[in-house]
Amino acid sequence: MKFDAPATNNPIDQLKVVGKPLDRVDGPLKVTGTAAYAHDRYDSIPNQAYGYVLGSAIAKGKIKPMNVSAAKAAAGVLGVVTAENAGKLGKGDYNTAKLLGGPEVDHYHQAIAIVVAETFEQARAAAQLIQVEYTKADGSYDLHAAMATAIRPEKIFGGEADSSAGDFDKGFAAAPIKFDATYETPDQAHAMMEPHATIAAWHGDTLTLWTSNQMIDWSTGDIAKTLGIPKEKVRLSSPFIGGGFGGKLWIRADALMAALGARATGRPVKVALARPFMFNNTVHRPATVQRIRIGATQQGKITAIGHESWSGDLPGGGPEVAVMQTRLLYAGENRMTAMRLAVLDLPEANAMRAPGEAPGMMALEIAMDEMAEKLGLDPVEFRIMNDTQVDPENPSRPFSMRTFAECFKTGAEKFGWNNRNAKPATRRDGRWLLGMGVAAAFRNNLLMKSAARVRLDSRGTVTVETDMTDIGTGSYTIIAQTAAEMMGVTLDKVAVRLGDSTLPVSAGSGGQWGGACSTAGVYAACVKLREEVARALGLNHPDATFVDGELRVGNRRIPLAQAAAKKELVGEDQIEYSDVDKKYQQSTFGSHFVEVGVDAATGEVRIRRMLAVCSAGRILNPKTARSQVIGAMTMGVGAALMEELAVDKRAGFFVNHDLASYEVPVHADIPHQEVIFLDEVDPLATPMKAKGVGELGICGVAAAVANAIYNATGVRVRNYPITLDKYIKGLPEVA
Amino acid sequence: MKPFTYQRVRSPAEAVAAFGRNKNAKFIAGGTNLLDLMKLQIEAPSHLIDVNGLALDKIEMTPDGGLRIGALVRNTDLAAHPRVRRDYAVLARALLAGASGQLRNRATTAGNLLQRTRCPYFYDTNQPCNKRQPGSGCAAIGGFSRQLAVIGSSQACIATHPSDMAVALRVLDAVVETVKTGGVTRQINIRDFYRLPGDTPHIETNLADGELITAVVLPRPVEGKHGYRKVRDRASYAFALVSVASIISRDGSGKVALGGVAHMPWRNETAEAQLPKGAKAVAENLLSDAKPTEHNAFKITLAERALASAISEAKG
Ligand SMILES: Cc1cc2nc3c(=O)[nH]c(=O)nc-3n(C[C@H](O)[C@H](O)[C@H](O)COP(=O)(O)OP(=O)(O)OC[C@H]3O[C@@H](n4cnc5c(N)ncnc54)[C@H](O)[C@@H]3O)c2cc1C
Ligand code: SF4
């Protein structure tokens, strides 16, 4: 199905199942511990052996030949694979660094060997017996030092490295009120609960991977490419994923090393990356340095806006696209954005929840707060004043819909924003300095092709099959809701099979496109199945409706099951898009309001209240969507207050590589959170009239917290995370 | 983790004797620290002596009105004990500020005292660390040292001791009771229990090899308001940047010890005498020899402010 015109009335608009705050269909499996995650799939194949991955002890250099004899001779060991005996390996399209290093080492903890043994403990103990000698090479590990040699990157996700409109330099120079500041965001880890894990098995030349992966089709292709085998010879299965946040968009060392270990030993091999590997072996969100300049009239109309960002990655990698939102978020005739990329020999930088916008909004939305203060304007008012209904770089291109101002008006009222005192450090509650902050939320809505197959059997059960993944987001549920709505059945009549490369290729879970696009694909397949049903029943009629398990035309009502009485019916299709997203800019919007208390003596921050107001088209399931947004808000609090991978600039690695030292928020950090979804549909998005929401929730949160801390203390911190050491000297004397 | 043998013992004497027969042995209590370190091969004992079967899990009154806490009393039970809550609130608060509910249910009094540093380089066997591997160097010096010591550190090691409980025990003037090979028992004042790193950061306490902790004794309760102020980057489940254990009397005098700043709970009786003059006077004296790194210099300011807050809370 080609989506090439605004969606008109369709069966989804009935909203009998879609749009309802239903419990997750996979909830019972999760809460009873019976949802089998990759490492739990003991019954996928018998006779599993265990692999333990050894990582490089240096960041850059060469391995002299390794001595694996002691490891091979250790109890229970079945085999050891290193680059020397792994055979020829390629590299996946989505990987920057090789997944198996040696003799060259590209980053710290890059996999350099796998030991396969009968038990996990044996494999781990034997891995410690491998003797490795290195020749270290000098590397570049300091973003500030590398900025001078940063280049304009060719390859970026979602456009060009630079953009401009009007004449920024002139416009900024001429602006009566100018603001110019530089912000820093640190390297961050996905830190999802489930580490990367895979069970690999070969049958002849065919490889099966039971794994934990967000993008089945990309990853099937990449593992095939890395191993130099045809894609058809690889099967990937990933029905449950314990969080990914972008860290599982690709194959990682667990998948490749398990495959190599299995090939070498002739046994199925199970590999989970140890927790320290999550930080230096896999990928992370890279640090940025961002300079923002805003020029405005005395009244607060933005006339010039410039945003530059620097980040680093291994050779061949890409930049953090932190300026993207600034191309679209606020009006102003003179504009420039630019991204520069430095070479850093730290672990591979790559996508993490809302790549680009998440760190970009961390900087831009502090800058907007600072500028509002400079102008003597309320920050809510300042943002509304500079709202735009068209792409400001290309004013002939409207937004498909934009209720940005509405998000602020609703939020300000619900939050009691008018109780804020614009003068910082003026409100107090006992030992707590109180402050309120606000920021915009913004994330683009990306459209991806997505296919599905829907079957109807003789019992009237509808089974949906697509390689879409559920990374804890609720895909199973919204896909079931979509099929139930389309086929006119109740939710219990729908079964959903996901996350298998033998199924039709979906959009996958990334870039907040999964929910809207995969359900649109299911919609398309259901349209096909409806035709099949009508044909089978000889009732091909434009007025046919699917209601209560029946096909109805006029007075005729025939149970659906009857259509499949003799033979199962199948509808398969995919959603594709014409140039709707070229003609119309598609984005999602929101506002974040935060109140904090800052301990006047020690500077400890405690969030008191949070509110997000989101505009993201139709909300397919307000319950799962809310979970996405409050999770994202929590992650934003982490970004604001504590998350930072500490770089050892001498040895080139992230030092705090466990969950005791890479801190993320705990329950005690997160107070009551509220989420409001504006009641709207976006017919230019997909037939579902829905857009993404899973990443919108994180964009801007950290800046709202930062602005609240400023409002509480009067100290402005421009480098994240905003830990107490950065402002303690500015706090009032302790009585 | 290296293969090891394992043995359960039923009496302190048996425990100590078992140690005598196994050179590279370790006692294991709750295992919440030791097992983590063994998995990472930071500790690699060849023999484990499980002391959980020793009947050292009681809290009893001592003749002079103090408390004897068995070495195996779990942190949760200790924090919940009515006498501890009433008379030694600083201890209850320090315990509850540490780790998580699940960990405290396992963690024991002796194990808590002997938990090892959280220096991130200690945890990475690829990095030089004098504490883990004597003579290999110290990666933390010149590296990421935000959490590490500001005082009492050496050229060999700048790690801190992470226990919250120990900081409270230090202001309480607790005494550690032990038994050594041959059944020799002794009492070690907590003041003399820990060591500064010096040239031998791998030796953290003055316990002899194979010396078993049997109890911790608290003297008679002292008058004053008890407090434990733990400052950290998140609200719970994090080690202290700085902590202050305090017992402050009505007249403003009292006892204070700092956590998170040194290789041991940091207390100094001369500095303490300045308490009636306020936090600044105490902190200046207590931290006068501080040699912070660029990453942790803030701890000096933070310690003074946390102390000021503790004093004002005690008065309020
Ligand atoms: C994620 C995490 C967070 C934590 N957060 C905190 C925190 O915020 N604050 C805090 O204070 N602690 C914290 N801890 C540490 C925790 O308090 C310790 O792990 C625990 O107290 C150790 O007690 P255990 O009985 O489990 O010791 P074990 O792990 O069993 O033993 C520790 C050491 O003590 C020795 N030992 C045990 N018993 C005896 C004995 N009777 N005689 C002689 N030697 C003995 C062992 O040989 C070993 O060397 C945290 C731990 C974890 C894992
Ligand atoms: S500070 Fe101490 S524990 Fe940390 S690396 Fe140095 S020697 Fe090891």
GROMACS .gro file of N, CA and C in nm, chain A residues 18 191 296 435 526-527 619 689:
model
   24
   18VAL      N    1  -0.831   0.034   1.921
   18VAL     CA    2  -0.719   0.129   1.913
   18VAL      C    3  -0.754   0.253   1.994
  191ALA      N    4   2.282   0.151   2.898
  191ALA     CA    5   2.258   0.092   3.030
  191ALA      C    6   2.121   0.024   3.042
  296ALA      N    7   1.791   3.844   1.872
  296ALA     CA    8   1.647   3.875   1.872
  296ALA      C    9   1.625   4.025   1.880
  435GLY      N   10   1.283   2.558   4.270
  435GLY     CA   11   1.289   2.621   4.138
  435GLY      C   12   1.203   2.546   4.038
  526CYS      N   13  -0.396  -0.594   0.676
  526CYS     CA   14  -0.536  -0.621   0.713
  526CYS      C   15  -0.631  -0.577   0.601
  527VAL      N   16  -0.597  -0.469   0.533
  527VAL     CA   17  -0.680  -0.427   0.419
  527VAL      C   18  -0.684  -0.541   0.317
  619ILE      N   19  -0.277   0.870   1.966
  619ILE     CA   20  -0.209   0.785   2.063
  619ILE      C   21  -0.276   0.648   2.059
  689LYS      N   22  -0.274   0.760   1.147
  689LYS     CA   23  -0.277   0.900   1.191
  689LYS      C   24  -0.199   0.921   1.320
   0.00000   0.00000   0.00000
